[in-house]
mmCIF file of N, CA and C in Angstrom:
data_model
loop_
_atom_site.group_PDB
_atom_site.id
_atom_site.type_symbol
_atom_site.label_atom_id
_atom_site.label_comp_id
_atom_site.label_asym_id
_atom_site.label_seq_id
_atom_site.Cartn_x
_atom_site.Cartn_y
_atom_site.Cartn_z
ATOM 1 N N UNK A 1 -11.007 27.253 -13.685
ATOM 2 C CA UNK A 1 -12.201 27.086 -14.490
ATOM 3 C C UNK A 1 -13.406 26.966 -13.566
ATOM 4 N N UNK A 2 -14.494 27.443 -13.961
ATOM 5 C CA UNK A 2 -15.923 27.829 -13.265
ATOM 6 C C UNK A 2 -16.764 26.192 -13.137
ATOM 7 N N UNK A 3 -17.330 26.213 -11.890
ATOM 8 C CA UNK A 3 -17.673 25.082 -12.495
ATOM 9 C C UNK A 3 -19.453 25.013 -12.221
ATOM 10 N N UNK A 4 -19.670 26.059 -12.205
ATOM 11 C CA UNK A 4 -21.034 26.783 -11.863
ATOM 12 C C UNK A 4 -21.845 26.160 -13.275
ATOM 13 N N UNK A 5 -23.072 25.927 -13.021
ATOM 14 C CA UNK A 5 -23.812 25.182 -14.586
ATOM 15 C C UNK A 5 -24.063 26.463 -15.439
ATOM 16 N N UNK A 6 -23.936 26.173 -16.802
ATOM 17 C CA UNK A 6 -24.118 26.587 -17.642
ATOM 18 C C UNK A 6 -25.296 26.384 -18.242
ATOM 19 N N UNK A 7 -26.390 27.865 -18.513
ATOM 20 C CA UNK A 7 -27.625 27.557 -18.898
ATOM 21 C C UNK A 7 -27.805 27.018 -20.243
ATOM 22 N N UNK A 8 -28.702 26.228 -21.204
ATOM 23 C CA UNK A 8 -28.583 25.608 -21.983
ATOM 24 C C UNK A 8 -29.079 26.569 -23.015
ATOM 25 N N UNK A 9 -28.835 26.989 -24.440
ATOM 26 C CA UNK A 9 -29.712 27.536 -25.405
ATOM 27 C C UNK A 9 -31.083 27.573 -25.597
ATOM 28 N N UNK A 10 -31.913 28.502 -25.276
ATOM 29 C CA UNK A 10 -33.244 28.085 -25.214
ATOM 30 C C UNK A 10 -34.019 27.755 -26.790
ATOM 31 N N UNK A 11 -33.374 27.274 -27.666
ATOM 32 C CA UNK A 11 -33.717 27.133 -28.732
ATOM 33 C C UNK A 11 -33.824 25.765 -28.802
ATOM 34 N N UNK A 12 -33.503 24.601 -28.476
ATOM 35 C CA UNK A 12 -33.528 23.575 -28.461
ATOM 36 C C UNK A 12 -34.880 22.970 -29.144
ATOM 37 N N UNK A 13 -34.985 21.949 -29.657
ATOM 38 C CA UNK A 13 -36.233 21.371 -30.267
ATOM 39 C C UNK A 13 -37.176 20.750 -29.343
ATOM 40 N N UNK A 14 -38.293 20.328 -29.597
ATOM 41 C CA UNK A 14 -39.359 20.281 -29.047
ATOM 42 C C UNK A 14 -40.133 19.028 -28.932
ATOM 43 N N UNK A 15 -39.803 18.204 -30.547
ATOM 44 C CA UNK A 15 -40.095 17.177 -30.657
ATOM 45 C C UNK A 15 -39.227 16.147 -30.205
ATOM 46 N N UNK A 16 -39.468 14.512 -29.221
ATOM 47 C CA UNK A 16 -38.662 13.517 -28.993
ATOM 48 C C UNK A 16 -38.338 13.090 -30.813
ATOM 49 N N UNK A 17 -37.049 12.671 -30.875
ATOM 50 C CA UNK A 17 -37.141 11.463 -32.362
ATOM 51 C C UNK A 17 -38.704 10.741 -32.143
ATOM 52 N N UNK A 18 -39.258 9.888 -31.875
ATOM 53 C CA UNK A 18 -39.925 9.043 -31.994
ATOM 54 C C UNK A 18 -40.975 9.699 -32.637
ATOM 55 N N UNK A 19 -41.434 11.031 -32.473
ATOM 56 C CA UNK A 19 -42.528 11.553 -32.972
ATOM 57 C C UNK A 19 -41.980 12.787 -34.474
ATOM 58 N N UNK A 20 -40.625 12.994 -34.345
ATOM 59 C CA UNK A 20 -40.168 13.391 -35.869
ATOM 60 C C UNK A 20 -40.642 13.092 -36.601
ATOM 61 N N UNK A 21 -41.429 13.844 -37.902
ATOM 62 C CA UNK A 21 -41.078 13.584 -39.452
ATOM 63 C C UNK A 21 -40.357 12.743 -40.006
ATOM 64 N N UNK A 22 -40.435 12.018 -40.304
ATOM 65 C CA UNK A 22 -39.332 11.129 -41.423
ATOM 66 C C UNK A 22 -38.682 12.237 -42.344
ATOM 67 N N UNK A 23 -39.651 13.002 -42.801
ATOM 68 C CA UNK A 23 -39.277 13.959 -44.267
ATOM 69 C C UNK A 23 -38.484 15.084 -43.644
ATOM 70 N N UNK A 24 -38.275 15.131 -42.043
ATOM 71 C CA UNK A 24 -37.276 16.257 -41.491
ATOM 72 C C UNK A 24 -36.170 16.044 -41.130
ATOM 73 N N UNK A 25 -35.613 14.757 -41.127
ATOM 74 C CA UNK A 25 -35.037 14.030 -40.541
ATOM 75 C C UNK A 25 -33.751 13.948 -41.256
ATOM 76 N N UNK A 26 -32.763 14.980 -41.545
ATOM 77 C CA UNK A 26 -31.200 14.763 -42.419
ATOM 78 C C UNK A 26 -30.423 13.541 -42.798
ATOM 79 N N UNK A 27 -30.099 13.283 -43.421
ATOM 80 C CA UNK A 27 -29.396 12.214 -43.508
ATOM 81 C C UNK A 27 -27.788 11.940 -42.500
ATOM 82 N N UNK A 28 -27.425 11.287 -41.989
ATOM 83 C CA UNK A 28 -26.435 10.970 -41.268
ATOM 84 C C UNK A 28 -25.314 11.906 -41.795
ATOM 85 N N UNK A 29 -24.840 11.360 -42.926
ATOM 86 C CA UNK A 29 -23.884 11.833 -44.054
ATOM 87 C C UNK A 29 -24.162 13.224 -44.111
ATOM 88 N N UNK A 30 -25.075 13.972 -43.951
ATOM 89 C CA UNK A 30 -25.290 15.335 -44.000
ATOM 90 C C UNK A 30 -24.488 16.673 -43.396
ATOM 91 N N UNK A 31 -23.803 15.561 -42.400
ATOM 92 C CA UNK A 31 -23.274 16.295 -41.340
ATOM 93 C C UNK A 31 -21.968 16.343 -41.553
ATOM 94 N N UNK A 32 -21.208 17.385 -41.212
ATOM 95 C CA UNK A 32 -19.438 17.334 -41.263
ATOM 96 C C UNK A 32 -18.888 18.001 -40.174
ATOM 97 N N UNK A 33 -17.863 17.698 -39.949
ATOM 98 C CA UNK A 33 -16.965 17.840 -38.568
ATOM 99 C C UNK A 33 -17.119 19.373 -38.122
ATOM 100 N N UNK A 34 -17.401 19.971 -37.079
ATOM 101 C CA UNK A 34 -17.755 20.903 -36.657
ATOM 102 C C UNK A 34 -19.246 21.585 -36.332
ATOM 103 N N UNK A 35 -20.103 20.771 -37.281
ATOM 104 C CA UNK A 35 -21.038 21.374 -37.417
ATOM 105 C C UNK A 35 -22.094 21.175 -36.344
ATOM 106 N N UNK A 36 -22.619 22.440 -35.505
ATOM 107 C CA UNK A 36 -22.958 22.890 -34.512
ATOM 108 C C UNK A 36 -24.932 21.643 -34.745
ATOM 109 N N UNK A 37 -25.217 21.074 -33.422
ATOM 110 C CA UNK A 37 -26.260 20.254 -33.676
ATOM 111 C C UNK A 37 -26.410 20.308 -32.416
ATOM 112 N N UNK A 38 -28.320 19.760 -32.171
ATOM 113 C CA UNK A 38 -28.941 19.479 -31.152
ATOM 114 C C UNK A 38 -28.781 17.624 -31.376
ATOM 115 N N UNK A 39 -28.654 17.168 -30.039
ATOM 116 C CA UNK A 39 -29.099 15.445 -29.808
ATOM 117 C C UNK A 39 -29.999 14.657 -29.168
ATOM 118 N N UNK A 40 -30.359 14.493 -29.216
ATOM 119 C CA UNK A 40 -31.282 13.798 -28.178
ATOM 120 C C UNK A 40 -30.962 12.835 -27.225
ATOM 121 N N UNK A 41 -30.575 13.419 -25.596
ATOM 122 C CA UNK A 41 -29.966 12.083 -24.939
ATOM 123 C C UNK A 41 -30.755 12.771 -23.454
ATOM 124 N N UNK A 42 -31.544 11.905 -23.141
ATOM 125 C CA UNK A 42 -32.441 12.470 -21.994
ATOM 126 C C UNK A 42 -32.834 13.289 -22.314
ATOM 127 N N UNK A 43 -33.327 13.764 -23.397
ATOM 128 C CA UNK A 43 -33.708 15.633 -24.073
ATOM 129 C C UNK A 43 -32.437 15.867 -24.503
ATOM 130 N N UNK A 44 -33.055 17.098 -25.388
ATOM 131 C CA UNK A 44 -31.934 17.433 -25.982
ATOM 132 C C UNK A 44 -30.658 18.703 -25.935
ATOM 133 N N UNK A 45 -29.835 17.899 -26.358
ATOM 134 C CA UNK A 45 -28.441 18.724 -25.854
ATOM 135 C C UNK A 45 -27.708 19.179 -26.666
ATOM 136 N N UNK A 46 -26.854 20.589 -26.486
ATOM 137 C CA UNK A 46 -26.017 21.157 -27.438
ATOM 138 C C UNK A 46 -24.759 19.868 -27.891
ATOM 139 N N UNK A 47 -24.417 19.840 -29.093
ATOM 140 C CA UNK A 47 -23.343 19.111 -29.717
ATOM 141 C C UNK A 47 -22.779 19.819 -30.768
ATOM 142 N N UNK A 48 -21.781 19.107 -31.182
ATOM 143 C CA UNK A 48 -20.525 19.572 -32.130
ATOM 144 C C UNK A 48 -20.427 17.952 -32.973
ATOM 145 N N UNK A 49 -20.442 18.211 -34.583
ATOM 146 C CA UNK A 49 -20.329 16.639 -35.234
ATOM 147 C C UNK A 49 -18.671 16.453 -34.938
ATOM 148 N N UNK A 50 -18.381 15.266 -34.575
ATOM 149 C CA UNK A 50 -16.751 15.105 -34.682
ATOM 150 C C UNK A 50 -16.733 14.506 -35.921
ATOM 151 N N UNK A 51 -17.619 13.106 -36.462
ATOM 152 C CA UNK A 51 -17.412 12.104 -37.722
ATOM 153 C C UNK A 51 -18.703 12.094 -37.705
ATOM 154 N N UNK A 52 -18.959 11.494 -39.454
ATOM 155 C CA UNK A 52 -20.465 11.554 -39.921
ATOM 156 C C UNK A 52 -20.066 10.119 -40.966
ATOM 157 N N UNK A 53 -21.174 9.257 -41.462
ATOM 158 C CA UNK A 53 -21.156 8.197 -41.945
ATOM 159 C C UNK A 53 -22.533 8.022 -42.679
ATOM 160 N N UNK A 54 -22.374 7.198 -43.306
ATOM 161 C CA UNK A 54 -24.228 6.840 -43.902
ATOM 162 C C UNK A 54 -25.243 6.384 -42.639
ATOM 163 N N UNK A 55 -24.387 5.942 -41.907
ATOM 164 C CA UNK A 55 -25.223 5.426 -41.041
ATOM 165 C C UNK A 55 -25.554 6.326 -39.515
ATOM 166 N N UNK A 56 -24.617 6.909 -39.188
ATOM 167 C CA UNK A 56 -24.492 7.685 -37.757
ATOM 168 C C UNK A 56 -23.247 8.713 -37.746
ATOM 169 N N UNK A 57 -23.814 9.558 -36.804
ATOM 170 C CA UNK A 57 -22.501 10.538 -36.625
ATOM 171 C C UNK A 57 -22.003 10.332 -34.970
ATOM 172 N N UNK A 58 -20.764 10.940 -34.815
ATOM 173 C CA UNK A 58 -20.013 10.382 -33.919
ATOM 174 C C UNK A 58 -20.038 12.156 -33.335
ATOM 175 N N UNK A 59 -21.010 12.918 -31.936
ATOM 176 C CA UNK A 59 -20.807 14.043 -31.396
ATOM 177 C C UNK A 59 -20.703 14.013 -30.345
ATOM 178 N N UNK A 60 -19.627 15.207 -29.854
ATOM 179 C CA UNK A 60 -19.172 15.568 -28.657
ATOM 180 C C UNK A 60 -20.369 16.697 -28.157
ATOM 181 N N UNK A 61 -20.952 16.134 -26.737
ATOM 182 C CA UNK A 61 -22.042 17.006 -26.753
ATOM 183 C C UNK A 61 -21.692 17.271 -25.212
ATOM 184 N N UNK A 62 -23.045 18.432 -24.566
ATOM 185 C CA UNK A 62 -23.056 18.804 -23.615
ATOM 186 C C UNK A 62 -24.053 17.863 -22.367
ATOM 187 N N UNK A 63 -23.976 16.676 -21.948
ATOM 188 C CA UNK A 63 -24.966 15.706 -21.385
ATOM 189 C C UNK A 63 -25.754 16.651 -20.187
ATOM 190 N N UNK A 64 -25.078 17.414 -20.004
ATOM 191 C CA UNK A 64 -26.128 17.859 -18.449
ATOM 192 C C UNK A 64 -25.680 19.594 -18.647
ATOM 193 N N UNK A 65 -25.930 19.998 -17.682
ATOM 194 C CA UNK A 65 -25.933 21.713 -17.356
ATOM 195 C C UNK A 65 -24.556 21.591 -16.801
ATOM 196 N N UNK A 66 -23.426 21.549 -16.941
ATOM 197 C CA UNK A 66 -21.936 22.136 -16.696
ATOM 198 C C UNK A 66 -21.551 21.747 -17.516
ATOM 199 N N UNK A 67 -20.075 22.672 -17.424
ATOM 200 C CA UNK A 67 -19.565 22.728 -19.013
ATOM 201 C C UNK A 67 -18.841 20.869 -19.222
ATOM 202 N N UNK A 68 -18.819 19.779 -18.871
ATOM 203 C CA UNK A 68 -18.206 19.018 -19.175
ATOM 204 C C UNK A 68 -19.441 18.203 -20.363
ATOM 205 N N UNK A 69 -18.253 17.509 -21.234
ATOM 206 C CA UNK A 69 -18.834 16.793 -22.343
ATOM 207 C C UNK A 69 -18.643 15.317 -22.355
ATOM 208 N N UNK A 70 -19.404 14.909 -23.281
ATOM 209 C CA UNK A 70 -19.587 13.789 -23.481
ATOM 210 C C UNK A 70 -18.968 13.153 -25.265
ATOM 211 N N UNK A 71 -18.771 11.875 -25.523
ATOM 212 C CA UNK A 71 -18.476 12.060 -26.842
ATOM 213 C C UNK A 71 -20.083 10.491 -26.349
ATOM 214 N N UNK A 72 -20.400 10.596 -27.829
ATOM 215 C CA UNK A 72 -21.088 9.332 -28.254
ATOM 216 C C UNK A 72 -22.121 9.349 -30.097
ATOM 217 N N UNK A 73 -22.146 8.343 -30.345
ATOM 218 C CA UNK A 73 -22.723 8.155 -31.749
ATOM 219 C C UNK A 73 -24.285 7.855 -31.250
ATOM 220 N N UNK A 74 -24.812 8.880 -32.629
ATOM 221 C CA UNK A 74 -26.416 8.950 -32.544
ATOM 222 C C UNK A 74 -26.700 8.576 -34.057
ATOM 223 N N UNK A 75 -27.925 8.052 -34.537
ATOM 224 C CA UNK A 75 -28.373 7.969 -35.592
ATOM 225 C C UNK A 75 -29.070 9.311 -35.987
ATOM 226 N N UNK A 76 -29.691 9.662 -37.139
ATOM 227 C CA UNK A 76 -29.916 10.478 -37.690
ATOM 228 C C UNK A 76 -31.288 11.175 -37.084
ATOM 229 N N UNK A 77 -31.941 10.130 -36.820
ATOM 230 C CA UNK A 77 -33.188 10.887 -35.752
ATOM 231 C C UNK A 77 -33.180 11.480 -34.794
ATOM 232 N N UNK A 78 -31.900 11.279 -34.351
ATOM 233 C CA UNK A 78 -31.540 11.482 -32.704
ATOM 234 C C UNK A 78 -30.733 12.865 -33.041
ATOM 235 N N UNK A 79 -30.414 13.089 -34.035
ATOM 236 C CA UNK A 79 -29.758 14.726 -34.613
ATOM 237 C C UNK A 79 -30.724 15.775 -35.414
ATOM 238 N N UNK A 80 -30.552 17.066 -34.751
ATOM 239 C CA UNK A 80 -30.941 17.494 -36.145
ATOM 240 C C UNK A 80 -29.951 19.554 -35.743
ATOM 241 N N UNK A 81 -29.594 19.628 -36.778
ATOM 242 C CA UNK A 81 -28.749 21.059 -36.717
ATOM 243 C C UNK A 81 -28.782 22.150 -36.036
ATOM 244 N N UNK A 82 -28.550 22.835 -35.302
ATOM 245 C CA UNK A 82 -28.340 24.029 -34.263
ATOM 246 C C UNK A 82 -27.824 25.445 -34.802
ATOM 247 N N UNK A 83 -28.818 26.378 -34.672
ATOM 248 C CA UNK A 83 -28.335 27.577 -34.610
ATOM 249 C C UNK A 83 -27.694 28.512 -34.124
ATOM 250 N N UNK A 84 -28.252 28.343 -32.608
ATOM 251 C CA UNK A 84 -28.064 28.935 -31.460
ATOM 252 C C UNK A 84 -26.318 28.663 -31.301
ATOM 253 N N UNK A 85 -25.622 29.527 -31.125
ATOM 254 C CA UNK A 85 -24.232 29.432 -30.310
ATOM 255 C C UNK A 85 -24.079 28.778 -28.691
ATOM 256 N N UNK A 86 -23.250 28.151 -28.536
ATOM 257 C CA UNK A 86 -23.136 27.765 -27.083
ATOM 258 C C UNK A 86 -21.743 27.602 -26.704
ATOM 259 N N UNK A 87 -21.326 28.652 -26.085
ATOM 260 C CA UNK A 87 -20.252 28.600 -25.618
ATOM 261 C C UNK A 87 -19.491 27.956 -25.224
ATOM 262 N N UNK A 88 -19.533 27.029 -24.528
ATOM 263 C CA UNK A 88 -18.917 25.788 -24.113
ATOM 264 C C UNK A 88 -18.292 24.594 -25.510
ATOM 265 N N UNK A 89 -18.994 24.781 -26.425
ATOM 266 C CA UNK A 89 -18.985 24.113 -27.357
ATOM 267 C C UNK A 89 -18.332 24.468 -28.118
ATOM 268 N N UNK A 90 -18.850 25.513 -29.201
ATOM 269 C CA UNK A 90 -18.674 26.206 -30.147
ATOM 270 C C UNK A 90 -17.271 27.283 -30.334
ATOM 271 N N UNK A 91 -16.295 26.394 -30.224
ATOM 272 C CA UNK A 91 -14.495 27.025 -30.408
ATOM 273 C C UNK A 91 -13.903 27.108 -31.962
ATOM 274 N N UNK A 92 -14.367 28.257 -32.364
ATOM 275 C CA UNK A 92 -13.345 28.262 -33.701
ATOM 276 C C UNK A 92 -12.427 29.225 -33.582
ATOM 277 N N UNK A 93 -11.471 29.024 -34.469
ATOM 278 C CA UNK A 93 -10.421 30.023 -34.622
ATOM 279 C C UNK A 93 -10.603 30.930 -35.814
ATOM 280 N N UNK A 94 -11.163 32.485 -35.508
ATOM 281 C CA UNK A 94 -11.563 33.381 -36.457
ATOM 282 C C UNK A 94 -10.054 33.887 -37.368
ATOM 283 N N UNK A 95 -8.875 33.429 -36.429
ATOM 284 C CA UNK A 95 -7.826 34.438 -37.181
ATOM 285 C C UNK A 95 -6.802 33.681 -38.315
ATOM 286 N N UNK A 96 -7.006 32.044 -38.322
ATOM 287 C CA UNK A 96 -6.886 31.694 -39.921
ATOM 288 C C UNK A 96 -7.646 30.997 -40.369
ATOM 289 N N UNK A 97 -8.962 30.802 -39.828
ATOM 290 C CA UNK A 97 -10.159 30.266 -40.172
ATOM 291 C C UNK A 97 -10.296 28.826 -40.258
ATOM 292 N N UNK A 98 -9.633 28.397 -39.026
ATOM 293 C CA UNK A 98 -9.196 27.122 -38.328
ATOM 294 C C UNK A 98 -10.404 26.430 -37.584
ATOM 295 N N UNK A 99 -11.192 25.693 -37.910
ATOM 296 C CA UNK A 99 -12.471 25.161 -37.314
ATOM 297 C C UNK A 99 -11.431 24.182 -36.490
ATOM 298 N N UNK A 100 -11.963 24.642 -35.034
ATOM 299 C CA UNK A 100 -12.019 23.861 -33.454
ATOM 300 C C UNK A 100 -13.005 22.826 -33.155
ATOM 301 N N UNK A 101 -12.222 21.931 -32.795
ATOM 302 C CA UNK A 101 -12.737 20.622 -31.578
ATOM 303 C C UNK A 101 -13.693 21.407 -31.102
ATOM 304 N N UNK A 102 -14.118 20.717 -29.560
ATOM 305 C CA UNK A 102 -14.585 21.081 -28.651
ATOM 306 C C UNK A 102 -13.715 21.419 -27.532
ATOM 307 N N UNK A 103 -12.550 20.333 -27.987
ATOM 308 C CA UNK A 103 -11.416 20.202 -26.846
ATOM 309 C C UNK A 103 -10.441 21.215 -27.388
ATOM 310 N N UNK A 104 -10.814 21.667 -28.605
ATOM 311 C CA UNK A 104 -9.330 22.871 -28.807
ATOM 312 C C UNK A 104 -8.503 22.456 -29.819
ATOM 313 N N UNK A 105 -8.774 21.486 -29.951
ATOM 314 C CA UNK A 105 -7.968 20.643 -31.433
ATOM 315 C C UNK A 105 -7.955 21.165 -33.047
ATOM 316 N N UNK A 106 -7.692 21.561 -33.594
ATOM 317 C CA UNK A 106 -8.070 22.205 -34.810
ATOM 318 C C UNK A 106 -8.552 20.284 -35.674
ATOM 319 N N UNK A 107 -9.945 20.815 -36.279
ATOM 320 C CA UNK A 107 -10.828 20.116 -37.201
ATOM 321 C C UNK A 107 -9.812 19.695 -38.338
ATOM 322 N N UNK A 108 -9.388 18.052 -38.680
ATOM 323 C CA UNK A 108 -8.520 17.502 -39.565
ATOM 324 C C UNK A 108 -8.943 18.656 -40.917
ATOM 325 N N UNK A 109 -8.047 18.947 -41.942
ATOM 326 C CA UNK A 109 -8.293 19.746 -43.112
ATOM 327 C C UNK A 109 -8.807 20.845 -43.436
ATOM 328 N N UNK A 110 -9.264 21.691 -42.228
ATOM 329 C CA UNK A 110 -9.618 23.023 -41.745
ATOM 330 C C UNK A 110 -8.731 23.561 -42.223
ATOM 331 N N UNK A 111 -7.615 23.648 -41.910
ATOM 332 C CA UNK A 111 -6.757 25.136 -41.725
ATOM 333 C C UNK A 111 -6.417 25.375 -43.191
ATOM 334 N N UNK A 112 -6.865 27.151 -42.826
ATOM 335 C CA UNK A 112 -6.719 27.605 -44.229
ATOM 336 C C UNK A 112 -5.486 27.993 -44.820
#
């Protein structure tokens, strides 16, 4: 495995939380296991939701420029949804439509 850094999506958001919208701001609960998100941790970084709650979600994200991850819980300001693909991250299984971990795990109740 490469261990050369991996450039980050240049789509990333712009605004810190502190200066967010309230009215842009998703609800915690919004989120479900797989679903591809930016975080805010020193700026912001590609993530994957693992668990979502009323209160916080629990994502496996990318903390720095190589492919290794991080897991940790953010509140809802500190998230907001991702378009952009990122390789490192973003593992599904197209051939029974098996939503992937980050680590390769198939997503609890995925499999079709």
């Amino acid at each position: 495995m490469s261990t050369a850094p991996v450039p980050p999506p240049s789509t990333s958001p712009t605004v810190a939380p502190p200066q967010r919208d309230p009215a842009d701001v998703a609800p915690a609960d919004s989120y479900h296991p797989a679903d591809p998100v930016w975080v805010y941790r020193d700026g912001w970084r590609a993530g994957v939701i693992e668990a979502a709650s009323p209160r916080a979600v629990t994502v496996t994200y990318r903390p720095g420029a190589h492919r290794g991850t991080g897991v940790d819980t953010f509140t809802a300001p500190y998230v907001t949804a991702r378009s952009s693909e990122d390789p490192a991250l973003d593992r599904r299984s197209t051939a029974r439509g098996t939503r992937m971990t980050p680590t390769g795990l198939p997503v609890r109740g995925s499999a079709a």
